[in-house]
Coordinates of N, CA, C and O in Angstrom, one line a residue:
T1 N 39.6 79.0 101.4 CA 38.4 79.7 101.7 C 37.5 79.0 102.7 O 37.3 77.8 102.6
Y2 N 37.0 79.7 103.7 CA 36.2 79.1 104.7 C 34.8 79.4 104.5 O 34.4 80.5 104.0
G3 N 33.9 78.5 104.9 CA 32.5 78.8 104.8 C 32.0 79.7 105.9 O 32.9 80.2 106.7
P4 N 30.7 79.8 106.1 CA 30.2 80.7 107.1 C 30.6 80.3 108.5 O 30.7 79.1 108.8
C5 N 30.8 81.2 109.4 CA 31.2 80.9 110.8 C 29.9 80.5 111.5 O 29.0 81.3 111.5
L6 N 29.9 79.4 112.1 CA 28.7 78.9 112.8 C 28.8 79.2 114.3 O 27.8 79.2 115.0
Y7 N 30.0 79.5 114.9 CA 30.1 79.6 116.3 C 31.3 80.4 116.6 O 32.4 80.1 116.1
I8 N 31.2 81.4 117.5 CA 32.4 82.2 117.9 C 32.3 82.2 119.4 O 31.3 82.5 120.0
E9 N 33.5 81.9 120.1 CA 33.6 82.0 121.5 C 34.9 82.6 121.9 O 35.9 82.3 121.3
Y10 N 34.8 83.6 122.8 CA 36.0 84.2 123.3 C 36.3 83.6 124.7 O 35.5 83.6 125.5
V11 N 37.5 83.0 124.8 CA 37.9 82.4 126.0 C 39.2 82.9 126.5 O 40.0 83.5 125.7
V12 N 39.5 82.8 127.8 CA 40.7 83.3 128.4 C 41.4 82.1 129.0 O 40.8 81.2 129.6
T13 N 42.8 82.1 128.8 CA 43.6 81.0 129.3 C 43.6 80.9 130.8 O 43.3 82.0 131.5
D14 N 43.9 79.8 131.4 CA 44.0 79.6 132.8 C 45.4 80.1 133.2 O 46.2 80.6 132.4
Q15 N 45.7 79.9 134.5 CA 47.0 80.4 135.0 C 48.2 79.7 134.4 O 49.3 80.2 134.4
N16 N 48.0 78.6 133.7 CA 49.0 77.8 133.0 C 49.0 78.2 131.5 O 49.8 77.6 130.7
G17 N 48.2 79.1 131.1 CA 48.1 79.5 129.7 C 47.4 78.5 128.8 O 47.6 78.4 127.6
Q18 N 46.5 77.7 129.4 CA 45.8 76.6 128.7 C 44.3 76.9 128.6 O 43.7 77.5 129.5
I19 N 43.7 76.4 127.6 CA 42.3 76.4 127.4 C 41.9 75.0 127.0 O 42.5 74.3 126.2
I20 N 40.8 74.5 127.6 CA 40.3 73.1 127.3 C 38.9 73.3 126.8 O 38.0 73.9 127.5
L21 N 38.6 72.9 125.6 CA 37.3 73.0 125.0 C 36.8 71.6 124.8 O 37.5 70.7 124.3
N22 N 35.6 71.3 125.2 CA 35.0 70.0 125.1 C 33.8 70.0 124.2 O 33.2 71.0 124.0
Q23 N 33.6 68.8 123.6 CA 32.4 68.5 122.8 C 32.3 69.5 121.6 O 31.2 69.9 121.3
I24 N 33.4 69.7 120.9 CA 33.4 70.4 119.7 C 34.0 69.5 118.6 O 34.9 68.7 118.9
T25 N 33.5 69.5 117.4 CA 34.0 68.7 116.3 C 34.0 69.6 115.0 O 33.3 70.6 115.0
G26 N 34.7 69.2 114.1 CA 34.7 69.9 112.8 C 36.0 70.6 112.6 O 37.0 70.4 113.3
T27 N 36.0 71.5 111.6 CA 37.2 72.4 111.3 C 37.1 73.6 112.2 O 36.1 74.4 112.1
I28 N 38.1 73.8 113.1 CA 38.1 74.8 114.1 C 39.2 75.8 113.7 O 40.4 75.4 113.5
M29 N 38.9 77.1 113.7 CA 39.9 78.1 113.5 C 40.1 78.9 114.9 O 39.1 79.4 115.4
V30 N 41.3 78.9 115.4 CA 41.6 79.6 116.7 C 42.5 80.7 116.4 O 43.6 80.6 115.8
T31 N 42.2 81.9 117.0 CA 43.0 83.1 116.8 C 43.3 83.7 118.2 O 42.4 83.9 119.0
E32 N 44.6 83.9 118.4 CA 45.0 84.6 119.7 C 44.8 86.1 119.4 O 45.4 86.6 118.5
V33 N 44.1 86.7 120.2 CA 43.8 88.1 120.0 C 44.5 89.1 121.0 O 44.6 90.3 120.7
Q34 N 45.0 88.5 122.1 CA 45.7 89.3 123.1 C 46.7 88.5 123.9 O 46.4 87.3 124.1
T35 N 47.8 89.1 124.2 CA 48.8 88.4 125.1 C 49.0 89.3 126.3 O 48.4 90.3 126.5
I36 N 49.9 88.8 127.2 CA 50.1 89.5 128.4 C 51.0 90.8 128.1 O 51.7 90.8 127.1
P37 N 50.9 91.8 129.0 CA 51.8 93.0 128.7 C 53.2 92.6 128.7 O 53.7 91.8 129.4
G38 N 53.9 93.3 127.8 CA 55.4 93.1 127.6 C 55.7 92.0 126.6 O 56.9 91.7 126.4
Y39 N 54.7 91.4 126.0 CA 54.9 90.4 124.9 C 54.2 90.7 123.7 O 53.2 91.4 123.7
S40 N 54.7 90.2 122.6 CA 54.0 90.4 121.3 C 53.6 89.0 120.7 O 54.3 88.0 121.0
I41 N 52.5 89.0 120.0 CA 52.0 87.7 119.4 C 52.8 87.5 118.1 O 53.0 88.3 117.3
D42 N 53.2 86.2 117.9 CA 53.9 85.8 116.7 C 52.9 85.6 115.6 O 51.9 84.8 115.7
E43 N 53.0 86.4 114.6 CA 52.0 86.4 113.5 C 51.9 85.1 112.8 O 50.9 84.7 112.2
N44 N 53.0 84.3 112.9 CA 53.0 83.0 112.2 C 52.2 82.0 112.9 O 51.8 80.9 112.4
T45 N 51.9 82.2 114.2 CA 51.1 81.2 115.0 C 49.8 81.9 115.5 O 49.0 81.2 116.2
R46 N 49.5 83.1 115.2 CA 48.4 83.9 115.7 C 47.1 83.1 115.4 O 46.2 83.0 116.2
T47 N 46.9 82.7 114.1 CA 45.7 81.9 113.7 C 46.1 80.6 113.3 O 46.9 80.4 112.4
Q48 N 45.4 79.6 113.8 CA 45.6 78.2 113.5 C 44.3 77.5 113.2 O 43.3 77.8 113.8
T49 N 44.4 76.5 112.3 CA 43.2 75.7 112.0 C 43.5 74.3 112.2 O 44.6 73.8 111.9
V50 N 42.5 73.6 112.8 CA 42.7 72.2 113.1 C 41.3 71.5 112.9 O 40.3 72.1 113.1
V51 N 41.4 70.2 112.4 CA 40.2 69.4 112.3 C 40.1 68.5 113.5 O 41.0 67.8 113.9
V52 N 38.9 68.6 114.2 CA 38.7 67.9 115.4 C 37.6 66.8 115.1 O 36.5 67.2 114.7
N53 N 37.9 65.6 115.2 CA 37.0 64.5 115.1 C 36.5 64.1 116.4 O 37.1 64.4 117.5
P54 N 35.3 63.4 116.5 CA 34.8 62.9 117.8 C 35.9 62.1 118.5 O 36.6 61.3 118.0
D55 N 36.0 62.4 119.8 CA 36.9 61.7 120.7 C 38.4 62.1 120.4 O 39.3 61.4 121.0
D56 N 38.7 63.1 119.6 CA 40.0 63.6 119.4 C 40.5 64.4 120.5 O 39.7 65.1 121.2
T57 N 41.8 64.5 120.7 CA 42.5 65.5 121.5 C 43.5 66.2 120.6 O 44.3 65.6 120.0
Q58 N 43.4 67.5 120.5 CA 44.3 68.3 119.7 C 45.0 69.3 120.6 O 44.4 69.8 121.6
T59 N 46.2 69.7 120.2 CA 47.0 70.7 120.9 C 47.5 71.7 119.9 O 48.0 71.4 118.9
L60 N 47.2 73.0 120.3 CA 47.7 74.1 119.5 C 48.7 74.9 120.4 O 48.4 75.0 121.6
T61 N 49.8 75.4 119.8 CA 50.7 76.1 120.6 C 50.9 77.5 119.9 O 51.1 77.6 118.7
F62 N 50.7 78.5 120.7 CA 50.8 79.9 120.3 C 52.1 80.5 120.9 O 52.4 80.2 122.1
T63 N 52.9 81.2 120.1 CA 54.2 81.8 120.6 C 54.0 83.2 120.9 O 53.5 84.0 120.0
N64 N 54.5 83.7 122.0 CA 54.6 85.1 122.4 C 56.0 85.4 122.7 O 56.7 84.7 123.4
T65 N 56.5 86.5 122.2 CA 57.9 86.9 122.3 C 58.0 88.2 123.2 O 57.2 89.1 123.0
P66 N 58.9 88.2 124.1 CA 59.1 89.4 124.9 C 59.5 90.6 124.1 O 60.3 90.5 123.1
I67 N 58.8 91.7 124.3 CA 59.1 92.9 123.5 C 60.5 93.4 123.9 O 60.8 93.5 125.1
G68 N 61.3 93.7 122.9 CA 62.7 94.1 123.2 C 63.6 93.0 123.6 O 64.8 93.3 123.9
G69 N 63.2 91.8 123.5 CA 64.1 90.7 123.9 C 64.2 89.7 122.9 O 64.7 88.7 122.7

């Protein structure tokens, strides 16, 4: 169970499919809400939770599968 949400931000990936967030700490829940046309979001990786400590670098990987492939 998670406590109240203190901050919500919607961000879009760059041309390499990456997002860099700076100066955040604590338990972070990240959810992929949209993918590119022709792909579906893998429900097993759609929402991920990570603990970010000061000066940490964390990497999350989201999987998208070609529709019909």
